[in-house]
mmCIF file of C-alpha atoms in Angstrom:
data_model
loop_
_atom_site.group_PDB
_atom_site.id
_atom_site.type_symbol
_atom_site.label_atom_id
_atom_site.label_comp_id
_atom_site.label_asym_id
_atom_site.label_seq_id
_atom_site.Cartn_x
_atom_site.Cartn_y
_atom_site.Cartn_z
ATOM 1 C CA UNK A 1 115.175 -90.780 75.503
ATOM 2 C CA UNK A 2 111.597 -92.109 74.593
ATOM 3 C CA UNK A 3 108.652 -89.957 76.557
ATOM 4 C CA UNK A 4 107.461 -91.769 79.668
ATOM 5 C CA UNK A 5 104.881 -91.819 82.086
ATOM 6 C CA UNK A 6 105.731 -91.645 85.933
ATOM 7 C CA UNK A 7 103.587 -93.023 88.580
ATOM 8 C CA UNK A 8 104.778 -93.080 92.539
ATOM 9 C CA UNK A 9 103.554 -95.892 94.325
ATOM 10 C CA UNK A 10 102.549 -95.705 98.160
ATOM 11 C CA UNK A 11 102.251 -99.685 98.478
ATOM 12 C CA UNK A 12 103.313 -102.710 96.807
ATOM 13 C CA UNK A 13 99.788 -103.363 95.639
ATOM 14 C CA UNK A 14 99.171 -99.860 93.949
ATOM 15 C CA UNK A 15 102.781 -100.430 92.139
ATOM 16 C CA UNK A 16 101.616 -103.671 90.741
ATOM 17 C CA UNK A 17 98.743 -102.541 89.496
ATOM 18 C CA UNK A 18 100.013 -99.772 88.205
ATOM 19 C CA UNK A 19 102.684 -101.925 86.004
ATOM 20 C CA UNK A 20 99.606 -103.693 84.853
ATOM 21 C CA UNK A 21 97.494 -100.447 83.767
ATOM 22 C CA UNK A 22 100.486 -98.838 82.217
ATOM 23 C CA UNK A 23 103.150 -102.156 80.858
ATOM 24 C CA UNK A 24 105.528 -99.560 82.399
ATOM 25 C CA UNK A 25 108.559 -100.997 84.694
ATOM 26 C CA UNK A 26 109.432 -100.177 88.130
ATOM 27 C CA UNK A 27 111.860 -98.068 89.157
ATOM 28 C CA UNK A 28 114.062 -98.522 92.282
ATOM 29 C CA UNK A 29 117.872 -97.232 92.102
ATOM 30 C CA UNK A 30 118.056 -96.941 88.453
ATOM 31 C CA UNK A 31 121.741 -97.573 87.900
ATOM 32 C CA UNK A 32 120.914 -99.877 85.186
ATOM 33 C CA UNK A 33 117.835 -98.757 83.778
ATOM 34 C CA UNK A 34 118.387 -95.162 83.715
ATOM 35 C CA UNK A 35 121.349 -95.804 81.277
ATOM 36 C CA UNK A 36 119.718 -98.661 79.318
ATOM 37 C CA UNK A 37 116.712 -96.046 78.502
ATOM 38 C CA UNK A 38 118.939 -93.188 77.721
ATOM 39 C CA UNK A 39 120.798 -95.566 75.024
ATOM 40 C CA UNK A 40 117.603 -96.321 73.744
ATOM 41 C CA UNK A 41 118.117 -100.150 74.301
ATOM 42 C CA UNK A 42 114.805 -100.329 76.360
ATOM 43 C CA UNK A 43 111.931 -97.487 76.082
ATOM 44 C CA UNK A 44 109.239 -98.204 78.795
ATOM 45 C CA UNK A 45 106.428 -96.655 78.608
ATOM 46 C CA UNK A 46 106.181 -95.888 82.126
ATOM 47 C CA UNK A 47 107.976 -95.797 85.074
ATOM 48 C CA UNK A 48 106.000 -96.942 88.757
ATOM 49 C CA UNK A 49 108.801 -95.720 91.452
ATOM 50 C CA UNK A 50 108.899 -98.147 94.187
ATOM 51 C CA UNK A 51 111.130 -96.585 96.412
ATOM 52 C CA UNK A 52 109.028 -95.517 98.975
ATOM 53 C CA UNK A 53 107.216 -98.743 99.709
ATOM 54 C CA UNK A 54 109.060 -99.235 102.978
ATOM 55 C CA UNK A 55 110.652 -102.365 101.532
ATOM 56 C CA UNK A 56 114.193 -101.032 103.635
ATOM 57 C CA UNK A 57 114.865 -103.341 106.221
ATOM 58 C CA UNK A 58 117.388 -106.119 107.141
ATOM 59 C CA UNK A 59 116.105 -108.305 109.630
ATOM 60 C CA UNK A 60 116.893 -111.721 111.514
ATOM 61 C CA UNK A 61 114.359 -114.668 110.598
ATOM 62 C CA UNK A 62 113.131 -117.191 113.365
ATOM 63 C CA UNK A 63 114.740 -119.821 111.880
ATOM 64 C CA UNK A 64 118.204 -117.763 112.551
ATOM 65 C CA UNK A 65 118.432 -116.003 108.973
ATOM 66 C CA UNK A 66 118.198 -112.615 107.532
ATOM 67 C CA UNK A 67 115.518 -111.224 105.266
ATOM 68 C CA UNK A 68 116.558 -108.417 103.506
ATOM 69 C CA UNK A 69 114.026 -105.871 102.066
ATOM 70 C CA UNK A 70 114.445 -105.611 98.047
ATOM 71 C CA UNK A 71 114.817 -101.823 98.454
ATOM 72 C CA UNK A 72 118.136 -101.917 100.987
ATOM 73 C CA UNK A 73 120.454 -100.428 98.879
ATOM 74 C CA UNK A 74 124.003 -102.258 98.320
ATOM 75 C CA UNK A 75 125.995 -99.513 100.627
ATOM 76 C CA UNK A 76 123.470 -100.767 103.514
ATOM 77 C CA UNK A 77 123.650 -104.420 102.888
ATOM 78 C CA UNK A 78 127.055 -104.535 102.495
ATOM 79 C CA UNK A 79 127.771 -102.908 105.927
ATOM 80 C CA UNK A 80 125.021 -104.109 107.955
ATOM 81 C CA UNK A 81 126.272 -105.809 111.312
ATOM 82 C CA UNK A 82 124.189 -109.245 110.407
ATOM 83 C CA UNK A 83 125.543 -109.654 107.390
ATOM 84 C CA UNK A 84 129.134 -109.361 107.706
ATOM 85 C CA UNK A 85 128.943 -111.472 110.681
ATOM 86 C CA UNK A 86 126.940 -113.804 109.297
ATOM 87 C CA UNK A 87 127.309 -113.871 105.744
ATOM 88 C CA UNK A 88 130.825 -111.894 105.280
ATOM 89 C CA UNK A 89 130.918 -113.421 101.439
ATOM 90 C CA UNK A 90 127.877 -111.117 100.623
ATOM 91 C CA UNK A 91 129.586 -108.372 101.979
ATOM 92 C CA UNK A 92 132.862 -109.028 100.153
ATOM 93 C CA UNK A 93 130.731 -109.431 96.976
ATOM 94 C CA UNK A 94 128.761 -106.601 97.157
ATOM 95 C CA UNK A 95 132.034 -104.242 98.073
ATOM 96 C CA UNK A 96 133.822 -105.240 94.961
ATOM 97 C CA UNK A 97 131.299 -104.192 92.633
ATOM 98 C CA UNK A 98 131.021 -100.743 91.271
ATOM 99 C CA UNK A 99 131.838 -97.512 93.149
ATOM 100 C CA UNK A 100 130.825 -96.146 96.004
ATOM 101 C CA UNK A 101 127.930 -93.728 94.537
ATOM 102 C CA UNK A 102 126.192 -96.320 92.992
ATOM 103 C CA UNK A 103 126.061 -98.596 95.616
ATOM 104 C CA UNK A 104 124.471 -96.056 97.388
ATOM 105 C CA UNK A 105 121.687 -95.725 95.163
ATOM 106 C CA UNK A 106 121.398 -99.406 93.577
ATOM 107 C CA UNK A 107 119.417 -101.800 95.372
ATOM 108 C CA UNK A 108 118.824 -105.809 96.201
ATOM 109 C CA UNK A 109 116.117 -105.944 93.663
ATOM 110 C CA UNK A 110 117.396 -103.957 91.056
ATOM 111 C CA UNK A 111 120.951 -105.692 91.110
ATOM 112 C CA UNK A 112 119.019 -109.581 90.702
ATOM 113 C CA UNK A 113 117.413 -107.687 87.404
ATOM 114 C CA UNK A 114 120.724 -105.894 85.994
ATOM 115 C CA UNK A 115 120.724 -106.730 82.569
ATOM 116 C CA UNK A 116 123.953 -108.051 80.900
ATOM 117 C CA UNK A 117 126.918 -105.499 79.496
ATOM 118 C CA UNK A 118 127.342 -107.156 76.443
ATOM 119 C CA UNK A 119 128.270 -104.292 74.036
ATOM 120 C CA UNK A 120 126.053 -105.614 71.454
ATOM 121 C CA UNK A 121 123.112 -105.158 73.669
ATOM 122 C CA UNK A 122 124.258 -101.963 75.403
ATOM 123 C CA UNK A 123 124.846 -100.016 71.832
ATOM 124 C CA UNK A 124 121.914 -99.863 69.703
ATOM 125 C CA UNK A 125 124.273 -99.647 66.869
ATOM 126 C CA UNK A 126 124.836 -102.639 66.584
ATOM 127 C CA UNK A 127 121.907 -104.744 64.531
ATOM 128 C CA UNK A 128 122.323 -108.159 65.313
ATOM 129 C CA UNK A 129 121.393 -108.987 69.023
ATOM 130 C CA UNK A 130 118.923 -111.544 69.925
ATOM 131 C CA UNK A 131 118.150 -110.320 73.225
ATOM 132 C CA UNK A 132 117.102 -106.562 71.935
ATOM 133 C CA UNK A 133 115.916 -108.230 68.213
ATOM 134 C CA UNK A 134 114.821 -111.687 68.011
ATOM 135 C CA UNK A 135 116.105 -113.773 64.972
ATOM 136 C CA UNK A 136 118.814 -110.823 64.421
ATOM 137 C CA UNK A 137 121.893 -113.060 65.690
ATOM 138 C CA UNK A 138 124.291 -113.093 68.022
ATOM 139 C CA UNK A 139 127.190 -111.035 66.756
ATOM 140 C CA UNK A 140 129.397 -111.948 69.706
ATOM 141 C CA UNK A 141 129.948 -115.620 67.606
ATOM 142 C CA UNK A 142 132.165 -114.187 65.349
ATOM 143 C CA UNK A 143 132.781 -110.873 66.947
ATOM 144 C CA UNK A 144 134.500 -109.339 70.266
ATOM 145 C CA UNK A 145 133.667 -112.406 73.339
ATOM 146 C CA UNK A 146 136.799 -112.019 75.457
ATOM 147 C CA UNK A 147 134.213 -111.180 78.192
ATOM 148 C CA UNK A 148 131.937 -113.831 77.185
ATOM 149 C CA UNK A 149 130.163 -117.430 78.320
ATOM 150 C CA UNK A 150 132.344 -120.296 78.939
ATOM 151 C CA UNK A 151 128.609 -122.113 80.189
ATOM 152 C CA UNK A 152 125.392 -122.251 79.494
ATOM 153 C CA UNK A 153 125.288 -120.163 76.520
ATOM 154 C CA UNK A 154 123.201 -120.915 73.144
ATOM 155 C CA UNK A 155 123.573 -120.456 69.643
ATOM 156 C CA UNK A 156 121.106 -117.505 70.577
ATOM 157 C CA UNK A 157 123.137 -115.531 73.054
ATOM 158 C CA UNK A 158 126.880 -115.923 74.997
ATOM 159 C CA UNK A 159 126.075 -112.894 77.192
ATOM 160 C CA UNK A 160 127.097 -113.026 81.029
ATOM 161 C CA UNK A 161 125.384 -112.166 84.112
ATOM 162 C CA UNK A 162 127.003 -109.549 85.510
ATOM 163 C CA UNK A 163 125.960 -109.580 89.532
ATOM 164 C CA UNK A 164 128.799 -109.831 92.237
ATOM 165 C CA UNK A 165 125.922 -110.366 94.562
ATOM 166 C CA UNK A 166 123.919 -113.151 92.746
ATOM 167 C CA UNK A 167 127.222 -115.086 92.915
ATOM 168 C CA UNK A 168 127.185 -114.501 96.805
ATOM 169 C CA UNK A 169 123.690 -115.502 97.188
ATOM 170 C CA UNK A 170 124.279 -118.568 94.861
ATOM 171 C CA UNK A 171 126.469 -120.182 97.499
ATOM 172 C CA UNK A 172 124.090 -119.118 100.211
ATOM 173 C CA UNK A 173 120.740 -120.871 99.041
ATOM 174 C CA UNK A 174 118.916 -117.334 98.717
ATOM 175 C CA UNK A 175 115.227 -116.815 98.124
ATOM 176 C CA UNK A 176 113.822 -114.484 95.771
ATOM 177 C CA UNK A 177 110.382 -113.369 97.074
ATOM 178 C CA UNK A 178 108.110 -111.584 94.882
ATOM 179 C CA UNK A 179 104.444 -110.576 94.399
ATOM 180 C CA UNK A 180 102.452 -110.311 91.502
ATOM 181 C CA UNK A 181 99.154 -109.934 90.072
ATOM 182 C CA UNK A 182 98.609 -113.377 90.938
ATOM 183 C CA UNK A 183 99.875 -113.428 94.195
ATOM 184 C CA UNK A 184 103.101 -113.711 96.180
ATOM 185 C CA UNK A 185 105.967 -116.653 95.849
ATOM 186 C CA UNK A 186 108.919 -117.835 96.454
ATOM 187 C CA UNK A 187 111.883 -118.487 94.058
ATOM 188 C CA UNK A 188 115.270 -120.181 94.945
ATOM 189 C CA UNK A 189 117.944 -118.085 93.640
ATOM 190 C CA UNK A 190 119.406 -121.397 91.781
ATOM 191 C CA UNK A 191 115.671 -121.186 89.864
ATOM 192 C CA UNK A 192 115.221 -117.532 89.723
ATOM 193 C CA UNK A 193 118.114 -116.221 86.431
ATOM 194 C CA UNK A 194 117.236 -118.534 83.390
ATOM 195 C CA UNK A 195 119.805 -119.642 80.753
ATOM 196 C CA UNK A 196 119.031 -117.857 77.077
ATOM 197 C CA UNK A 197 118.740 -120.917 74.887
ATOM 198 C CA UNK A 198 115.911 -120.033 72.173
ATOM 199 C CA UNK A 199 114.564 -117.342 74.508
ATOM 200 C CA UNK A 200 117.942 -114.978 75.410
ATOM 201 C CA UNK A 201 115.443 -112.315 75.663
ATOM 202 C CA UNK A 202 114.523 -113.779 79.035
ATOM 203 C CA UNK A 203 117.113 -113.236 82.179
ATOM 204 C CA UNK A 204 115.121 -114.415 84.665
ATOM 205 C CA UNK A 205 111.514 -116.229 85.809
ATOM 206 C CA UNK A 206 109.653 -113.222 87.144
ATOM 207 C CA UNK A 207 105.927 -112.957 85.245
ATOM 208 C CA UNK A 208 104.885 -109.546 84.015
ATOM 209 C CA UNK A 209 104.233 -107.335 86.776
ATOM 210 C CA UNK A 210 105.790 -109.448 89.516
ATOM 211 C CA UNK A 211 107.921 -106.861 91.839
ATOM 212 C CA UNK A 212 110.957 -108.342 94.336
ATOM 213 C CA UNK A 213 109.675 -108.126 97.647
ATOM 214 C CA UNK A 214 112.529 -109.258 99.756
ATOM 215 C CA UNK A 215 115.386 -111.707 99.535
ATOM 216 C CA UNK A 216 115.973 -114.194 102.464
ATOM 217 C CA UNK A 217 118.933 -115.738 103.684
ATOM 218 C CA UNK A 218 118.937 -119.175 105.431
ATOM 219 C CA UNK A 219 121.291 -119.762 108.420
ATOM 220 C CA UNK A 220 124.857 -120.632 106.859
ATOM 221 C CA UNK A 221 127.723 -122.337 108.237
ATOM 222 C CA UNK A 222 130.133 -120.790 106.001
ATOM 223 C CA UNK A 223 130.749 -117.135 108.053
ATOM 224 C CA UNK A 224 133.886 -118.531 109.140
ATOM 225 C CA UNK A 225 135.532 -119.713 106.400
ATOM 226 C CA UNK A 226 134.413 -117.898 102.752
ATOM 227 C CA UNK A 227 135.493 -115.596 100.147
ATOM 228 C CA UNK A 228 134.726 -113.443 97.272
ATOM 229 C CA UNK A 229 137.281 -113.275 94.791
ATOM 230 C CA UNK A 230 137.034 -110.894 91.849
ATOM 231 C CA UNK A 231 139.140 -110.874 88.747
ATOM 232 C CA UNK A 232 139.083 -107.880 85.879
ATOM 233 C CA UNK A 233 141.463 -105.910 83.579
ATOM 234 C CA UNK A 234 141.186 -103.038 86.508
ATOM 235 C CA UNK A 235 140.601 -103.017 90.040
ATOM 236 C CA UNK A 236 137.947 -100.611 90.416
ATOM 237 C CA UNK A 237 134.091 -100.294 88.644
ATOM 238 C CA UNK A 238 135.104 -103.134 85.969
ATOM 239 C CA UNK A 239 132.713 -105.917 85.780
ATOM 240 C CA UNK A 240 134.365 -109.357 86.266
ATOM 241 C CA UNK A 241 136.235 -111.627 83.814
ATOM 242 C CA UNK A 242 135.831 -114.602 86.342
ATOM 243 C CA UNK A 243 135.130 -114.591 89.903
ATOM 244 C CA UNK A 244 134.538 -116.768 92.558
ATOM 245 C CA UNK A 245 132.584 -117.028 95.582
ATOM 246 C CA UNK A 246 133.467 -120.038 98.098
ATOM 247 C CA UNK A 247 132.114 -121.355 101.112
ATOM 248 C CA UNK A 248 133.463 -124.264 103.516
ATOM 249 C CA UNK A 249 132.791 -125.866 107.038
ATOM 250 C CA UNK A 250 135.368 -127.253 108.495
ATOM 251 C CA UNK A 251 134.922 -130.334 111.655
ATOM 252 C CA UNK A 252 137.957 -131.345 113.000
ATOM 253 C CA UNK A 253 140.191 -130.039 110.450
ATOM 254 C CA UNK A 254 137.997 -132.005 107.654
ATOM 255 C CA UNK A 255 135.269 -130.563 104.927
ATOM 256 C CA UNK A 256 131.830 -131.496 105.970
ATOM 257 C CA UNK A 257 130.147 -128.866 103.311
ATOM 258 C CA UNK A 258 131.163 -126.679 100.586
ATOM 259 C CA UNK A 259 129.786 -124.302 97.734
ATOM 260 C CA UNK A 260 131.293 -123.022 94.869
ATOM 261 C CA UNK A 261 129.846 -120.484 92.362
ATOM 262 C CA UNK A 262 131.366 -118.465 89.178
ATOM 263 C CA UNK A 263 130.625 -115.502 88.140
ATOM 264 C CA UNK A 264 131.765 -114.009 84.872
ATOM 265 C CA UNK A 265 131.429 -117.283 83.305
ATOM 266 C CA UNK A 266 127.794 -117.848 82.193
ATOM 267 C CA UNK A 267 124.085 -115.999 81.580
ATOM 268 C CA UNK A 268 123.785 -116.541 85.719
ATOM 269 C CA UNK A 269 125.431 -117.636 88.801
ATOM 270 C CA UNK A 270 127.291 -120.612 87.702
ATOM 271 C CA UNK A 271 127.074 -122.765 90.655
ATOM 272 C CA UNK A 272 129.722 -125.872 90.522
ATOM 273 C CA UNK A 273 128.715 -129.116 92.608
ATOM 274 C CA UNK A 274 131.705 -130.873 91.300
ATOM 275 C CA UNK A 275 134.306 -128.164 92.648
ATOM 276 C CA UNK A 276 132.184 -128.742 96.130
ATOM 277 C CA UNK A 277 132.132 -132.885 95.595
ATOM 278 C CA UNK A 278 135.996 -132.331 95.146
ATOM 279 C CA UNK A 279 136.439 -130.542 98.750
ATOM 280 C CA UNK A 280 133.797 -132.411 100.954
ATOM 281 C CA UNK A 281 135.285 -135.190 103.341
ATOM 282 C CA UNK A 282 138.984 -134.191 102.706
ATOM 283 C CA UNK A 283 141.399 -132.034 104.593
ATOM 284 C CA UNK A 284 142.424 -128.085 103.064
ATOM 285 C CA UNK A 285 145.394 -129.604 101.910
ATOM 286 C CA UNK A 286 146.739 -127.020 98.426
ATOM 287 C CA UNK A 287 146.155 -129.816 96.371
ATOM 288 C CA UNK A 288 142.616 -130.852 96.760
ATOM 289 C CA UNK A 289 142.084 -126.949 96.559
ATOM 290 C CA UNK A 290 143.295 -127.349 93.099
ATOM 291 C CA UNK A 291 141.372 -130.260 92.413
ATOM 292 C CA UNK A 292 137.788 -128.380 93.647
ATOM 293 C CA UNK A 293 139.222 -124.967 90.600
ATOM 294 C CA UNK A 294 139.868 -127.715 88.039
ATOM 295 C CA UNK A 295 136.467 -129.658 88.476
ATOM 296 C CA UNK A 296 135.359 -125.516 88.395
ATOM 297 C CA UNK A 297 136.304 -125.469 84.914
ATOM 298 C CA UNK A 298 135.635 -129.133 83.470
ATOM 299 C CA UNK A 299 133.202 -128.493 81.029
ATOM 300 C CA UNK A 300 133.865 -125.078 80.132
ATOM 301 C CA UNK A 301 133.683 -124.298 76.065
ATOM 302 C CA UNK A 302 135.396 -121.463 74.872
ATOM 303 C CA UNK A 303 134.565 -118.986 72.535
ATOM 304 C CA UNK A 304 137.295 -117.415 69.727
ATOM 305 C CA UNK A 305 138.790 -115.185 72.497
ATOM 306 C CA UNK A 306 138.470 -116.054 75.912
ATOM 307 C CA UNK A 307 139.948 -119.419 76.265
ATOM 308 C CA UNK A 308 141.774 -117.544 79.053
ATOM 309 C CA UNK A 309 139.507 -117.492 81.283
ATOM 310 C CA UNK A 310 139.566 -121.145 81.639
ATOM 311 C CA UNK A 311 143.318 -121.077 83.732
ATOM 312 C CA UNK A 312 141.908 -117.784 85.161
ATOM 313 C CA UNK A 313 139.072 -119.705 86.963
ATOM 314 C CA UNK A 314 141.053 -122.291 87.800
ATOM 315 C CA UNK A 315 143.094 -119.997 89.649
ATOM 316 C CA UNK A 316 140.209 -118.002 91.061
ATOM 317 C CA UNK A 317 138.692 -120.743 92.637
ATOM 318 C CA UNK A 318 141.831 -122.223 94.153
ATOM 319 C CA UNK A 319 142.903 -118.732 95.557
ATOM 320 C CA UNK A 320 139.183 -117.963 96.884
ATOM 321 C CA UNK A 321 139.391 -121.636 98.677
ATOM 322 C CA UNK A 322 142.769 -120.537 100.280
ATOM 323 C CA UNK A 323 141.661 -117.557 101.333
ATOM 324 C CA UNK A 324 138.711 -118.305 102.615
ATOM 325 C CA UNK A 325 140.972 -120.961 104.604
ATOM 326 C CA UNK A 326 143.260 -118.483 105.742
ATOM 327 C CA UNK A 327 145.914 -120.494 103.863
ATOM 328 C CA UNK A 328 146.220 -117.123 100.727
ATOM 329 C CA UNK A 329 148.878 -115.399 102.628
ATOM 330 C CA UNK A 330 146.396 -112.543 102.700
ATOM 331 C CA UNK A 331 144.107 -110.524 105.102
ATOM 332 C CA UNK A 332 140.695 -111.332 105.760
ATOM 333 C CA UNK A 333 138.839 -107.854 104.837
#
């Protein structure tokens, strides 16, 4: 591992201007970044630890929301009364990612800015990788992409997003707030991860320096009636092939609102209004749930070795819809 400076920062102003003295990065959990510098795929030159800024808490918003502070760590979140009552999908999300020890030292922040697990970016020895060498190639074209883009990839980059809890938030309407040397702002989490096109260095829209402050929750009618549905080659700390969050409000047995989101499937959270335009105004009978995990799919474009994942999120998104439903057959958790 490269030689690094390490700074602790007492506020979020003295961490931001620290990143800007020292083009360091800021530190949180680590899960990711930890291993990411000891492969040598990133070599900061500092490190500004920002886990004593007091950025901790979950907390109900006037308008009947939750913010949650970007330091919480995923253990906290994932248990906290407000959000399983209110936002149980989160939860569920959050839960099927990883194991237990790293949720308890990852946080909301650092999971938004998880970098893909791509092999050819996560082992140096591999040479052609746009997003760790520009103009080097993207050796998943003609290489190993069974866990590769179905959307939004380029000719620069098929990687995948790999966040259960981005796919939650999709479906929720979540906002990213940040601070940076220019001030504070706030993102929508469907504006917040970027697609790679000629850039696939770039994951995401934060400016240098900018830190997550906090990420906010709107009130959601969906606590009743979602699910987070998780498919992989094993059932514990495997990153998804496909998943699928859902979300639906029922009135008098008919669906007034709905939200669908992928994961597994694209550089981000691959949100899916026509799988929600297929549900809204019609009764949870099984077949319009298969109608909402086709429309999922429409569109999808394979890649040498994952055309499988097309039936698989087909399937994901009808079984998340009748779970969420309590039409699966299966426990609520």
């Amino acid at each position: 591992m490269k030689t690094f400076d390490f700074r602790r920062a007492v506020s979020v102003d003295d961490a931001i201007r620290s990143v800007v003295e020292t083009g360091g990065s800021y530190l949180a959990g680590g899960t990711n970044l930890v291993d990411l510098m000891k492969n040598g795929v990133l070599q900061p030159s500092a490190l500004v630890d920002v886990r004593r800024l007091g950025l901790t808490s979950v907390v109900s918003t006037d308008t009947g929301g939750v913010r949650i502070g970007a330091g919480v760590t995923n253990s906290a979140l994932a248990n906290h009364p407000l959000i399983r009552r209110q936002y149980p999908v989160l939860s569920h999300a959050i839960l099927s990612g990883a194991t237990t020890q790293l949720r308890n030292m990852a946080t909301v922040g650092g999971n938004l800015l998880q970098r893909t697990r791509c092999p050819y970016f996560m082992q140096t020895e591999f040479d052609r990788c746009n997003k760790r060498m520009a103009g080097s190639g993207c050796a998943a074209f003609d290489g190993f992409n069974r866990e590769h883009a179905l959307f939004g990839g380029s000719e620069q980059c098929v990687a995948t997003n790999p966040s259960d809890m981005a796919v939650a938030l999709a479906i929720l309407d979540a906002v990213v707030h940040v601070q940076g040397p220019d001030g504070a702002r706030s993102i929508p989490i469907a504006d917040f991860f970027t697609l790679p096109g000629d850039a696939p260095d770039r994951e995401n829209c934060l400016e240098p320096a900018e830190l997550i402050t906090a990420v906010e929750l709107p009130p959601s009618a969906f606590a009743a009636h979602s699910w987070y549905l998780k498919l992989r080659d094993r059932h514990s700390y495997a990153f998804a092939l496909v998943s699928a969050a859902v979300g639906v409000e029922l009135i008098d047995g008919v669906i007034v609102s709905a939200a669908v989101a992928l994961g597994g499937v694209a550089p981000r959270p691959w949100r899916v209004p026509a799988a929600e335009a297929a549900l809204i105004g019609r009764r949870p009978e099984d077949a319009v749930l298969r109608r909402a995990g086709e429309q999922a799919m429409a569109g999808a474009r394979p890649l040498s070795q994952n055309a499988f994942k097309v039936q698989l999120g087909r399937s994901a998104v009808h079984r998340a819809l009748a779970r969420a439903l309590g039409t699966g057959g299966e426990a609520r958790p």
